[in-house]
Coordinates of C-alpha atoms and ligand atoms in Angstrom, one line a residue:
M29 CA -4.9 -8.6 -33.6
E30 CA -7.9 -7.7 -31.4
S31 CA -8.0 -3.3 -30.6
F32 CA -8.8 -1.5 -27.7
D33 CA -9.5 2.1 -26.9
Y34 CA -7.7 2.2 -23.9
I35 CA -5.3 -1.1 -21.9
V36 CA -5.0 -0.5 -18.3
I37 CA -2.0 -2.9 -17.6
G38 CA -2.8 -4.3 -13.4
G39 CA -5.9 -4.3 -11.7
G40 CA -4.6 -3.4 -8.5
S41 CA -5.6 -0.5 -6.3
A42 CA -4.6 2.3 -8.7
G43 CA -5.7 0.2 -11.8
S44 CA -9.2 -0.6 -10.9
A45 CA -10.4 3.0 -10.6
V46 CA -8.7 3.9 -13.6
A47 CA -10.0 0.9 -15.7
G48 CA -13.4 0.6 -13.8
R49 CA -13.7 4.6 -14.4
L50 CA -13.2 4.9 -18.1
A51 CA -15.0 1.9 -18.5
V52 CA -18.4 2.1 -16.7
D53 CA -20.1 5.4 -18.9
G54 CA -20.1 2.0 -22.2
T55 CA -18.6 4.2 -24.7
R56 CA -14.8 3.6 -24.7
R57 CA -13.7 -0.2 -25.5
V58 CA -11.4 -0.6 -22.4
C59 CA -9.2 -3.7 -21.5
L60 CA -7.6 -4.1 -17.8
L61 CA -4.9 -6.8 -18.6
E62 CA -3.5 -9.1 -14.6
A63 CA -1.0 -10.7 -14.0
G64 CA -2.9 -12.8 -11.7
G65 CA -6.0 -14.3 -10.7
R66 CA -9.9 -13.1 -10.4
N67 CA -9.1 -13.1 -6.0
D68 CA -12.8 -13.2 -5.5
N69 CA -12.7 -16.3 -3.1
I70 CA -13.2 -16.7 0.6
L71 CA -9.9 -16.1 1.6
V72 CA -9.8 -12.6 -0.3
K73 CA -13.2 -11.9 1.2
T74 CA -12.7 -12.2 4.6
P75 CA -10.6 -10.1 6.6
G76 CA -9.2 -12.6 8.9
F77 CA -7.7 -14.8 6.4
M78 CA -5.5 -12.4 5.6
P79 CA -2.2 -14.3 7.2
F80 CA -3.2 -16.6 4.3
L81 CA -2.7 -13.9 1.9
L82 CA 1.0 -13.4 2.4
K83 CA 1.0 -17.2 0.9
N84 CA -1.3 -16.6 -1.9
A85 CA -2.1 -13.7 -4.4
N86 CA 1.2 -12.3 -3.5
Y87 CA 4.8 -12.1 -5.5
R88 CA 6.6 -12.3 -2.4
F89 CA 9.7 -10.5 -3.6
E90 CA 12.7 -9.9 -1.5
T91 CA 15.4 -7.0 -1.4
V92 CA 19.1 -7.3 -2.4
P93 CA 20.7 -7.7 1.9
Q94 CA 20.7 -4.7 3.3
K95 CA 23.1 -3.0 4.7
G96 CA 21.4 -0.7 7.0
L97 CA 19.3 -3.7 8.5
N98 CA 22.4 -5.9 9.2
G99 CA 23.0 -7.4 6.0
R100 CA 19.4 -9.0 6.5
V101 CA 17.0 -9.7 3.4
G102 CA 13.9 -7.9 3.3
Y103 CA 10.2 -9.1 3.0
Q104 CA 8.3 -7.4 -0.1
P105 CA 4.1 -8.5 -0.2
R106 CA 3.0 -7.0 -3.3
G107 CA -0.3 -8.5 -4.2
R108 CA -1.7 -10.3 -7.7
G109 CA -4.6 -10.7 -8.9
L110 CA -7.7 -8.3 -9.1
G111 CA -7.3 -5.6 -6.5
G112 CA -3.7 -5.9 -6.2
S113 CA -2.1 -5.5 -2.6
S114 CA -6.1 -4.2 -1.5
A115 CA -6.9 -7.5 -2.6
I116 CA -4.3 -8.7 0.3
N117 CA -3.2 -5.5 2.5
A118 CA -4.9 -4.7 6.1
M119 CA -7.7 -2.5 4.9
V120 CA -6.8 0.0 7.3
Y121 CA -8.6 3.7 5.1
I122 CA -5.8 6.1 5.3
R123 CA -4.7 9.2 3.6
G124 CA -1.6 10.9 4.6
N125 CA -1.1 14.3 6.0
R126 CA -2.3 17.9 4.5
W127 CA 1.1 18.8 4.8
D128 CA 2.3 15.5 2.2
Y129 CA -0.1 16.9 -0.7
D130 CA 0.3 20.7 0.2
N131 CA 4.7 19.6 -0.3
W132 CA 3.8 18.0 -3.5
A133 CA 2.6 20.9 -4.9
A134 CA 5.3 23.0 -3.7
L135 CA 7.6 20.6 -5.1
G136 CA 6.1 21.3 -8.9
C137 CA 3.9 18.7 -9.0
T138 CA 0.7 21.5 -10.3
G139 CA -2.7 20.8 -9.2
W140 CA -2.1 18.4 -6.6
A141 CA -2.4 20.5 -3.6
Y142 CA -4.4 18.8 -0.2
D143 CA -7.4 21.4 -1.5
D144 CA -7.2 19.7 -5.3
V145 CA -6.5 16.0 -4.9
L146 CA -9.7 16.1 -1.8
P147 CA -12.5 15.9 -3.8
Y148 CA -10.9 12.6 -5.5
F149 CA -10.9 11.4 -2.1
R150 CA -14.3 11.9 -1.3
R151 CA -15.6 10.7 -5.4
A152 CA -13.8 7.9 -4.4
E153 CA -15.4 6.4 -0.6
A154 CA -18.9 5.6 0.1
N155 CA -17.9 6.5 4.6
E156 CA -20.8 4.6 6.3
R157 CA -20.1 7.6 8.5
G158 CA -22.4 9.9 6.3
G159 CA -20.4 12.8 3.5
D160 CA -19.0 15.3 5.5
D161 CA -16.3 18.1 3.7
F162 CA -13.8 16.1 4.3
H163 CA -15.8 12.5 3.3
G164 CA -17.8 10.6 0.5
A165 CA -20.5 8.7 1.2
G166 CA -21.4 8.0 -2.2
G167 CA -18.0 6.6 -4.1
P168 CA -17.5 2.8 -4.7
L169 CA -14.8 2.3 -2.1
F170 CA -16.6 1.3 1.7
V171 CA -15.2 2.6 4.3
E172 CA -16.4 1.3 7.7
D173 CA -15.9 1.1 10.9
Q174 CA -14.0 -2.0 12.6
K175 CA -17.4 -4.5 13.3
Y176 CA -15.2 -5.7 16.2
A177 CA -12.3 -4.7 17.9
N178 CA -10.1 -7.0 20.3
P179 CA -9.9 -5.2 24.3
T180 CA -6.2 -5.1 24.3
S181 CA -7.0 -2.5 20.8
H182 CA -9.2 -0.2 22.7
A183 CA -7.1 -0.8 26.1
F184 CA -4.2 1.0 23.5
V185 CA -5.8 3.4 23.0
D186 CA -6.9 3.7 25.8
A187 CA -2.6 4.1 27.3
A188 CA -2.0 6.8 25.0
A189 CA -4.5 8.4 25.9
A190 CA -3.7 8.1 29.4
L191 CA 0.1 9.5 28.6
Q192 CA -2.0 12.6 27.7
L193 CA -1.5 11.6 24.0
R194 CA -4.6 12.5 22.3
T195 CA -7.2 10.5 20.9
N196 CA -8.7 10.5 16.9
S197 CA -11.9 8.8 16.2
D198 CA -11.1 10.5 12.1
F199 CA -7.9 10.8 10.9
N200 CA -8.7 11.0 7.7
G201 CA -10.2 14.4 8.9
A202 CA -9.5 17.6 10.7
R203 CA -6.2 16.2 11.9
Q204 CA -4.3 13.4 11.9
E205 CA -2.6 13.2 15.0
G206 CA -3.3 11.1 18.2
F207 CA -4.6 7.7 18.7
G208 CA -7.5 5.5 18.3
L209 CA -8.8 2.9 16.0
Y210 CA -8.5 2.5 12.4
Q211 CA -11.7 2.7 10.0
V212 CA -11.0 -0.2 7.3
T213 CA -12.0 -1.3 3.8
Q214 CA -14.8 -3.4 4.3
H215 CA -18.0 -3.6 3.8
K216 CA -20.6 -6.1 5.6
G217 CA -17.8 -8.0 7.3
E218 CA -16.2 -8.3 4.0
R219 CA -12.8 -6.8 2.3
W220 CA -13.6 -3.9 -0.1
S221 CA -10.5 -4.3 -2.7
A222 CA -10.4 -1.3 -5.3
A223 CA -11.5 -4.3 -7.4
R224 CA -14.9 -4.8 -5.6
A225 CA -15.3 -1.5 -5.7
Y226 CA -14.5 -0.6 -9.5
V227 CA -14.4 -3.8 -11.7
E228 CA -16.7 -6.7 -10.7
P229 CA -19.5 -4.2 -10.4
I230 CA -18.9 -3.7 -14.1
R231 CA -17.5 -7.3 -15.1
E232 CA -20.0 -8.0 -17.7
Q233 CA -20.2 -4.8 -19.4
G234 CA -19.3 -5.8 -23.2
N235 CA -17.6 -2.4 -23.1
F236 CA -15.3 -3.7 -20.9
A237 CA -12.4 -6.8 -21.3
V238 CA -11.3 -8.0 -18.0
R239 CA -8.4 -10.5 -18.9
N240 CA -6.6 -12.2 -15.8
N241 CA -3.5 -14.4 -16.0
T242 CA -2.2 -12.3 -18.9
L243 CA 1.5 -10.5 -17.8
V244 CA 1.9 -7.9 -20.0
E245 CA 5.7 -8.1 -20.7
K246 CA 6.4 -4.6 -22.7
L247 CA 4.8 -1.5 -23.9
V248 CA 4.5 -1.2 -28.0
I249 CA 6.4 2.0 -29.2
E250 CA 6.1 3.3 -32.3
D251 CA 7.0 6.6 -33.7
G252 CA 7.5 8.1 -30.1
R253 CA 3.8 6.2 -29.3
V254 CA 2.7 4.2 -27.2
T255 CA 0.1 1.9 -29.5
G256 CA 0.1 -1.6 -27.5
V257 CA 1.2 -3.7 -24.9
Q258 CA 3.0 -7.2 -25.6
I259 CA 0.9 -10.0 -23.3
R260 CA 1.7 -13.5 -22.3
R261 CA -1.4 -15.5 -22.1
G262 CA -1.0 -19.3 -21.6
G263 CA 2.3 -19.5 -22.6
K264 CA 2.0 -18.0 -25.8
S265 CA 3.2 -13.9 -26.6
E266 CA 0.6 -11.6 -28.8
T267 CA 0.1 -7.7 -29.4
L268 CA -3.1 -5.8 -28.5
L269 CA -3.7 -2.4 -29.8
A270 CA -4.2 0.6 -27.7
R271 CA -6.0 3.0 -30.6
R272 CA -6.3 5.9 -28.0
G273 CA -3.1 5.0 -25.2
V274 CA -2.1 2.8 -22.2
V275 CA -2.1 3.2 -18.5
L276 CA 0.3 1.2 -16.7
S277 CA -0.4 0.5 -13.1
A278 CA 1.6 -2.3 -12.1
G279 CA 2.5 -0.9 -9.0
A280 CA 6.3 0.5 -7.2
F281 CA 7.9 -2.4 -8.4
N282 CA 6.6 -3.8 -11.8
S283 CA 5.3 -0.7 -13.2
P284 CA 9.5 0.8 -13.8
Q285 CA 10.1 -2.7 -14.4
I286 CA 7.8 -2.8 -17.2
L287 CA 9.3 0.1 -18.6
M288 CA 12.6 -0.5 -18.5
L289 CA 11.3 -3.8 -20.4
S290 CA 10.2 -1.3 -22.9
G291 CA 14.0 0.5 -23.2
I292 CA 12.9 3.3 -21.1
G293 CA 14.5 3.5 -18.0
P294 CA 18.8 4.4 -17.1
A295 CA 20.3 4.0 -21.1
E296 CA 23.2 2.1 -19.5
H297 CA 21.3 -0.4 -17.1
L298 CA 19.6 -1.6 -20.3
K299 CA 22.3 -2.0 -22.7
A300 CA 23.7 -4.0 -19.8
H301 CA 20.7 -6.0 -20.3
R302 CA 20.7 -5.9 -23.8
I303 CA 17.8 -3.6 -24.5
D304 CA 17.2 -1.4 -27.2
V305 CA 17.0 2.0 -25.8
V306 CA 14.0 4.3 -27.0
L307 CA 14.2 6.8 -23.4
D308 CA 17.4 7.0 -21.3
K309 CA 15.2 8.3 -17.7
P310 CA 17.1 7.7 -15.0
A311 CA 14.7 8.1 -12.7
V312 CA 12.9 5.2 -13.9
G313 CA 13.3 2.7 -10.8
S314 CA 15.6 5.6 -8.9
D315 CA 13.9 7.6 -5.8
L316 CA 12.2 4.8 -4.0
Q317 CA 11.0 5.6 -0.8
D318 CA 9.3 3.1 1.5
H319 CA 8.1 2.8 5.5
I320 CA 10.8 1.6 7.2
D321 CA 9.1 -0.1 10.6
Y322 CA 10.4 -1.7 14.2
V323 CA 7.7 -3.8 15.6
S324 CA 8.1 -4.4 19.5
G325 CA 5.7 -7.4 20.7
W326 CA 5.0 -9.0 24.4
E327 CA 3.2 -12.5 25.2
T328 CA 0.4 -11.7 27.5
D329 CA -0.9 -13.7 30.3
S330 CA -4.2 -13.1 29.3
D331 CA -5.6 -15.2 26.4
V332 CA -7.7 -11.8 25.2
P333 CA -5.6 -11.3 22.1
L334 CA -5.1 -13.5 19.7
G335 CA -3.0 -16.5 20.0
Q336 CA -2.0 -19.5 18.0
T337 CA -2.5 -21.8 21.4
L338 CA -4.8 -24.3 21.5
K339 CA -7.3 -22.0 23.2
G340 CA -6.8 -19.6 20.6
T341 CA -7.1 -22.9 17.4
L342 CA -10.4 -23.7 19.1
K343 CA -11.6 -19.3 19.6
M344 CA -10.7 -18.7 16.0
A345 CA -12.9 -21.7 14.1
A346 CA -15.5 -20.5 16.0
A347 CA -15.0 -16.8 15.0
I348 CA -14.9 -18.7 11.7
L349 CA -18.2 -20.3 12.0
E350 CA -20.1 -16.7 12.8
H351 CA -18.1 -15.0 10.4
R352 CA -19.9 -17.2 7.4
R353 CA -23.1 -16.8 9.1
K354 CA -23.3 -13.2 10.4
R355 CA -20.1 -11.5 8.9
T356 CA -19.2 -10.5 12.3
G357 CA -16.9 -10.8 14.7
T358 CA -12.7 -12.1 15.0
M359 CA -12.2 -12.5 11.2
T360 CA -13.5 -9.2 10.3
T361 CA -9.9 -8.0 11.8
P362 CA -7.8 -6.1 9.5
Y363 CA -5.0 -7.1 12.8
A364 CA -3.8 -4.0 12.0
E365 CA -6.8 -2.7 14.8
A366 CA -5.7 1.0 16.3
G367 CA -3.1 2.9 15.9
G368 CA -1.8 6.4 15.4
F369 CA 0.6 9.4 14.7
W370 CA 2.5 11.4 16.9
T371 CA 5.7 14.1 16.4
V372 CA 8.7 12.8 17.6
M373 CA 11.2 15.2 16.5
P374 CA 10.8 18.9 17.0
D375 CA 11.1 20.2 13.8
S376 CA 8.2 18.0 12.0
P377 CA 5.9 20.0 9.8
A378 CA 3.7 16.7 10.5
P379 CA 3.3 13.9 12.6
D380 CA 6.5 11.9 12.0
V381 CA 5.6 8.3 13.2
Q382 CA 2.7 5.9 12.5
W383 CA 1.9 3.5 15.0
H384 CA -0.3 -0.2 14.3
F385 CA -1.5 -1.7 16.8
V386 CA -2.3 -5.9 16.0
P387 CA -3.2 -7.5 19.0
A388 CA -1.4 -11.1 18.4
V389 CA 2.4 -11.7 18.5
L390 CA 4.0 -11.1 15.5
E391 CA 7.2 -11.9 13.3
D392 CA 9.1 -11.8 10.4
H393 CA 5.9 -9.8 8.7
G394 CA 3.5 -13.2 10.6
R395 CA 5.9 -15.1 8.6
E396 CA 7.5 -17.3 12.2
K397 CA 4.6 -19.1 13.8
V398 CA 4.9 -18.2 17.5
K399 CA 2.1 -20.1 19.8
A400 CA 1.8 -17.9 22.5
H401 CA -1.1 -15.0 23.0
G402 CA 0.4 -11.0 22.9
F403 CA 0.3 -8.1 21.1
S404 CA 2.5 -6.6 19.0
L405 CA 3.3 -2.3 18.0
H406 CA 4.3 -1.2 14.6
A407 CA 6.6 2.4 14.2
C408 CA 7.5 3.4 11.2
V409 CA 9.0 6.7 9.5
L410 CA 6.8 8.4 7.8
R411 CA 9.0 10.3 5.6
P412 CA 12.2 8.5 5.0
E413 CA 15.0 10.5 3.8
S414 CA 17.3 7.2 2.7
R415 CA 15.9 6.8 -1.4
G416 CA 16.7 2.9 -3.2
T417 CA 16.5 1.7 -6.5
V418 CA 14.3 -1.2 -8.2
R419 CA 16.0 -2.7 -11.6
L420 CA 15.9 -5.2 -13.7
G421 CA 17.3 -8.6 -12.8
S422 CA 16.3 -10.0 -16.4
P423 CA 15.1 -9.4 -19.8
D424 CA 12.0 -11.5 -18.8
A425 CA 8.5 -10.4 -17.3
A426 CA 7.7 -12.6 -15.4
A427 CA 11.1 -12.8 -14.0
A428 CA 10.7 -11.0 -10.2
P429 CA 13.0 -7.5 -10.5
V430 CA 16.2 -6.6 -8.1
I431 CA 14.2 -4.5 -5.4
D432 CA 17.1 -2.0 -3.1
P433 CA 14.9 -0.1 -0.4
N434 CA 18.3 1.1 0.6
F435 CA 16.3 1.1 4.8
L436 CA 18.0 2.7 7.4
D437 CA 20.5 4.7 5.2
D438 CA 19.9 7.8 6.1
E439 CA 20.9 8.9 9.6
R440 CA 17.8 10.4 10.2
D441 CA 15.4 7.8 9.4
M442 CA 17.2 5.6 12.7
A443 CA 16.8 9.0 15.0
V444 CA 13.1 8.9 14.0
L445 CA 12.5 4.9 14.2
R446 CA 14.1 5.4 17.6
A447 CA 12.0 8.0 19.0
G448 CA 8.9 6.3 17.6
V449 CA 10.1 2.2 19.4
R450 CA 11.1 4.5 23.0
L451 CA 6.9 6.2 22.5
S452 CA 5.9 2.6 21.7
H453 CA 7.2 0.8 24.8
R454 CA 5.6 3.9 26.5
I455 CA 2.4 3.4 25.2
A456 CA 2.5 -0.5 25.7
E457 CA 4.0 -0.6 29.0
A458 CA 1.0 1.8 30.8
P459 CA -0.9 1.5 33.0
P460 CA -4.5 0.4 30.7
M461 CA -2.0 -2.8 29.1
Q462 CA -0.9 -4.2 32.3
A463 CA -4.2 -5.6 33.1
F464 CA -2.9 -8.0 30.1
G465 CA 0.0 -9.2 31.9
P466 CA 2.6 -8.1 29.2
K467 CA 6.1 -9.5 28.9
D468 CA 8.5 -7.9 26.8
R469 CA 10.0 -10.5 23.4
H470 CA 12.9 -8.1 23.3
P471 CA 14.0 -6.6 26.0
V472 CA 16.3 -3.5 25.2
D473 CA 18.1 -0.5 27.8
L474 CA 16.0 2.0 25.3
N475 CA 18.3 4.5 27.0
D476 CA 21.3 3.4 25.3
D477 CA 21.1 4.5 21.8
A478 CA 23.5 1.8 20.9
A479 CA 22.0 -1.4 22.3
L480 CA 18.6 0.3 20.9
D481 CA 20.0 1.0 17.2
D482 CA 21.4 -2.6 17.0
L483 CA 18.3 -4.2 17.9
I484 CA 16.0 -1.8 14.9
R485 CA 19.0 -2.9 12.7
S486 CA 18.4 -6.5 13.8
R487 CA 14.6 -6.8 13.3
A488 CA 13.0 -3.6 11.1
D489 CA 11.9 -3.7 8.0
T490 CA 8.9 -2.3 5.8
V491 CA 5.5 -1.7 6.6
Y492 CA 4.6 -2.5 2.2
H493 CA 4.3 1.4 1.7
P494 CA 6.8 2.0 -1.4
V495 CA 6.9 4.4 -3.7
G496 CA 8.4 6.8 -6.1
T497 CA 10.1 4.7 -8.3
C498 CA 8.1 6.5 -11.5
R499 CA 8.3 9.7 -9.7
M500 CA 5.4 12.7 -10.6
G501 CA 7.5 16.2 -10.8
A502 CA 8.0 19.3 -13.1
D503 CA 11.9 18.8 -14.3
A504 CA 12.1 17.4 -17.4
D505 CA 13.8 14.7 -15.8
A506 CA 11.3 13.7 -13.6
V507 CA 9.2 10.3 -15.4
V508 CA 5.8 12.0 -15.7
D509 CA 4.3 15.1 -15.5
S510 CA 1.6 16.6 -13.3
T511 CA -1.3 15.0 -15.4
L512 CA 0.6 11.5 -14.9
K513 CA 1.4 11.6 -18.3
L514 CA 4.6 9.2 -19.8
N515 CA 7.3 12.5 -20.1
G516 CA 8.9 12.3 -23.9
L517 CA 6.3 9.6 -25.0
D518 CA 2.6 10.0 -26.2
G519 CA 0.0 7.6 -25.1
L520 CA 1.3 5.8 -22.1
W521 CA 0.4 7.4 -18.7
V522 CA 1.2 5.9 -15.3
A523 CA -0.8 5.6 -12.1
D524 CA -0.1 4.0 -8.9
A525 CA 1.9 4.7 -6.0
S526 CA 5.0 4.4 -8.1
I527 CA 4.5 8.1 -9.1
M528 CA 4.3 9.5 -5.6
P529 CA 7.3 12.0 -5.8
R530 CA 7.3 11.6 -1.9
L531 CA 6.4 9.3 0.3
V532 CA 2.8 10.1 2.3
S533 CA 2.8 10.0 5.6
G534 CA 0.4 7.1 6.2
N535 CA -0.7 3.9 4.2
T536 CA -1.0 3.8 0.4
N537 CA -4.0 2.5 -0.6
A538 CA -6.4 5.1 -0.2
P539 CA -3.7 7.9 -2.0
S540 CA -2.9 5.1 -4.9
I541 CA -7.0 5.2 -5.3
M542 CA -7.0 8.6 -5.3
I543 CA -4.2 8.4 -7.6
G544 CA -6.2 6.3 -10.5
E545 CA -9.7 8.3 -10.1
R546 CA -7.6 11.6 -11.1
C547 CA -5.6 9.8 -13.9
T548 CA -9.2 8.9 -15.4
D549 CA -9.8 13.0 -15.4
F550 CA -6.3 13.4 -17.2
V551 CA -6.9 11.0 -20.0
M552 CA -10.6 12.2 -20.4
A553 CA -9.2 15.9 -20.7
A554 CA -6.9 14.6 -23.2
E555 CA -9.9 12.6 -25.7
R556 CA -11.3 16.2 -25.7
R557 CA -8.2 18.2 -26.7
Ligands
FAD18 C1 1.0 -6.9 3.2 C2 0.1 -5.0 2.9 C3 -0.2 -4.9 3.7 C4 -0.9 -3.3 3.5 N1 -1.5 -3.0 4.2 C5 -1.8 -1.7 4.0 C6 -3.1 -0.8 4.4 O1 -3.6 -1.6 5.6 N2 -3.9 0.3 4.2 C7 -3.4 0.3 2.8 O2 -3.5 1.5 2.7 N3 -2.2 0.0 2.2 C8 -2.1 -1.0 3.0 N4 -0.4 -1.5 2.1 C9 -0.3 -0.8 1.0 C10 -1.6 -0.2 -0.4 O3 -2.2 -1.7 -0.3 C11 -0.8 -0.6 -1.6 O4 0.1 0.8 -1.7 C12 -1.5 -0.4 -3.0 O5 -2.5 -1.4 -2.7 C13 -0.6 -0.4 -4.7 O6 -1.4 0.0 -5.5 P1 -0.9 -0.2 -6.7 O7 -2.5 0.5 -7.2 O8 0.2 1.0 -6.8 O9 -0.1 -1.8 -7.0 P2 -0.8 -2.6 -6.7 O10 -2.1 -2.9 -5.9 O11 -0.1 -3.4 -5.7 O12 -1.3 -3.2 -8.1 C14 -0.3 -3.8 -9.4 C15 -0.8 -4.6 -9.9 O13 -0.8 -5.2 -11.0 C16 -0.1 -6.3 -11.3 N5 0.4 -6.3 -12.4 C17 2.4 -6.5 -12.0 N6 3.3 -6.5 -12.9 C18 2.2 -7.0 -13.6 C19 2.3 -7.2 -15.3 N7 4.1 -7.4 -15.7 N8 1.2 -7.5 -16.3 C20 0.0 -7.5 -16.0 N9 -0.2 -7.3 -14.3 C21 0.6 -6.7 -14.0 C22 -0.2 -6.8 -10.4 O14 -0.2 -8.0 -10.2 C23 -1.1 -6.0 -9.4 O15 -2.4 -7.0 -9.3 C24 -0.3 -2.3 2.1 C25 0.1 -3.5 1.2 C26 0.6 -4.6 1.6 C27 1.2 -5.6 0.5

């Protein structure tokens, strides 16, 4: 049997950071196991090809029918292949709010207050604006200003300013609130996934085994300790040994799935799937939180925004050529070019809604083709109260888990979303946007709560930030402790978005990478004990 010092499961945002950091100095034998491919093709590297990635390198999970969404089935894209979801995401670089991390610490997660995590965000980051108290300049993760933004994205920021909503040129600095253009995880006009940052530069090192197309079926557990993993590769199952430990980084859906397949989870549920219970842990797969999001949309008379018309397609073809030659222009778009954070409820401790402005008409996550030019404005609930679950649908690791985000179960989420959508319309219909001749694609009487709620329930869905399914906490019920070690077993850490005890107020790629960075230090600290 092959053996390593450490095995990292999942080469996504967090797993790439953990594996790369553990391997880089050459003193440990590290194996990174990734179910998908290498993800080093032009579709992944070219930001503007993101819509194609929603079909490729993507698990394309679905939720169970959502009561809060009029019984609709939600869509849950997740990255498959090196980089994980950072290889298919919108590249928006956001860390969340200081309040989020201080709240984690207040909930008992010692060492996770904002001042504790800030050094790890900085350590990861190479911000092209340079380093300062909030930003790093020497890390592996490139963070850059957009090389080009559509005129409608600039107009959106002007529109917010016209409503006296403050502008913000650095959402990750001293103040999160305001509107502006997003910084992105790109370098020289290409997507910079976590794998490009942490794995690719050292992939050929002798102590580092990167195994693609390798599905982890379950953990091998002996006498209260994780000693290896069972994998499936090329149709055959085999066991790999981990002398010092295993880090589970398969993401908010697959990490709880792998734990449950290994006998760690809610006992009755495991027994129903004829899985021997190793640890009865009801919190595994519970506490699922996600950003529920409503996309308002306008078609425009103007063809300045992107559009799937003949003219739009010709412009895109020219943009692809420009990108191939110079790595500049429209094909560097993250689509979510502009946005902002604002407080819509009087008692919120921090901005409670985030907006993403997209200079294109977006329907059904881009899966529906709309032959028009226009723009879309996402508004999402930053700190939802609704809680859902991830459960097994089958004892087969290759099968999709059963995902129930339970969206809009809690009425407070609807109150925030309603106020957010109202503000979306005020901004998108302010004078700077009028120059493009916008026409509302989903008109509703915004003063009519019932009509607005019904529209929201018929169109809202995720903005792709599931967390919480292996939550960290100080209580014995928590899945991991504040050093990310699994409560009740030795030799296992969990490091990815699943460990967040509360969803952060923003996008989740940078926080997941930060979690990976932190986990590396916890693993190394355990070596010294
Ligand atoms: C469409 C989309 C757009 C997004 N946009 C943004 C954005 O603009 N900005 C932002 O900050 N965040 C964004 N996000 C969210 C962000 O990318 C994720 O929260 C983050 O990447 C999660 O990191 P992770 O390490 O938890 O999991 P992932 O990055 O999803 O990694 C999990 C990895 O584990 C692997 N894996 C799973 N099961 C197994 C198994 N059994 N065996 C082996 N390997 C396995 C997967 O293949 C995957 O590579 C977006 C997400 C999506 C899907």
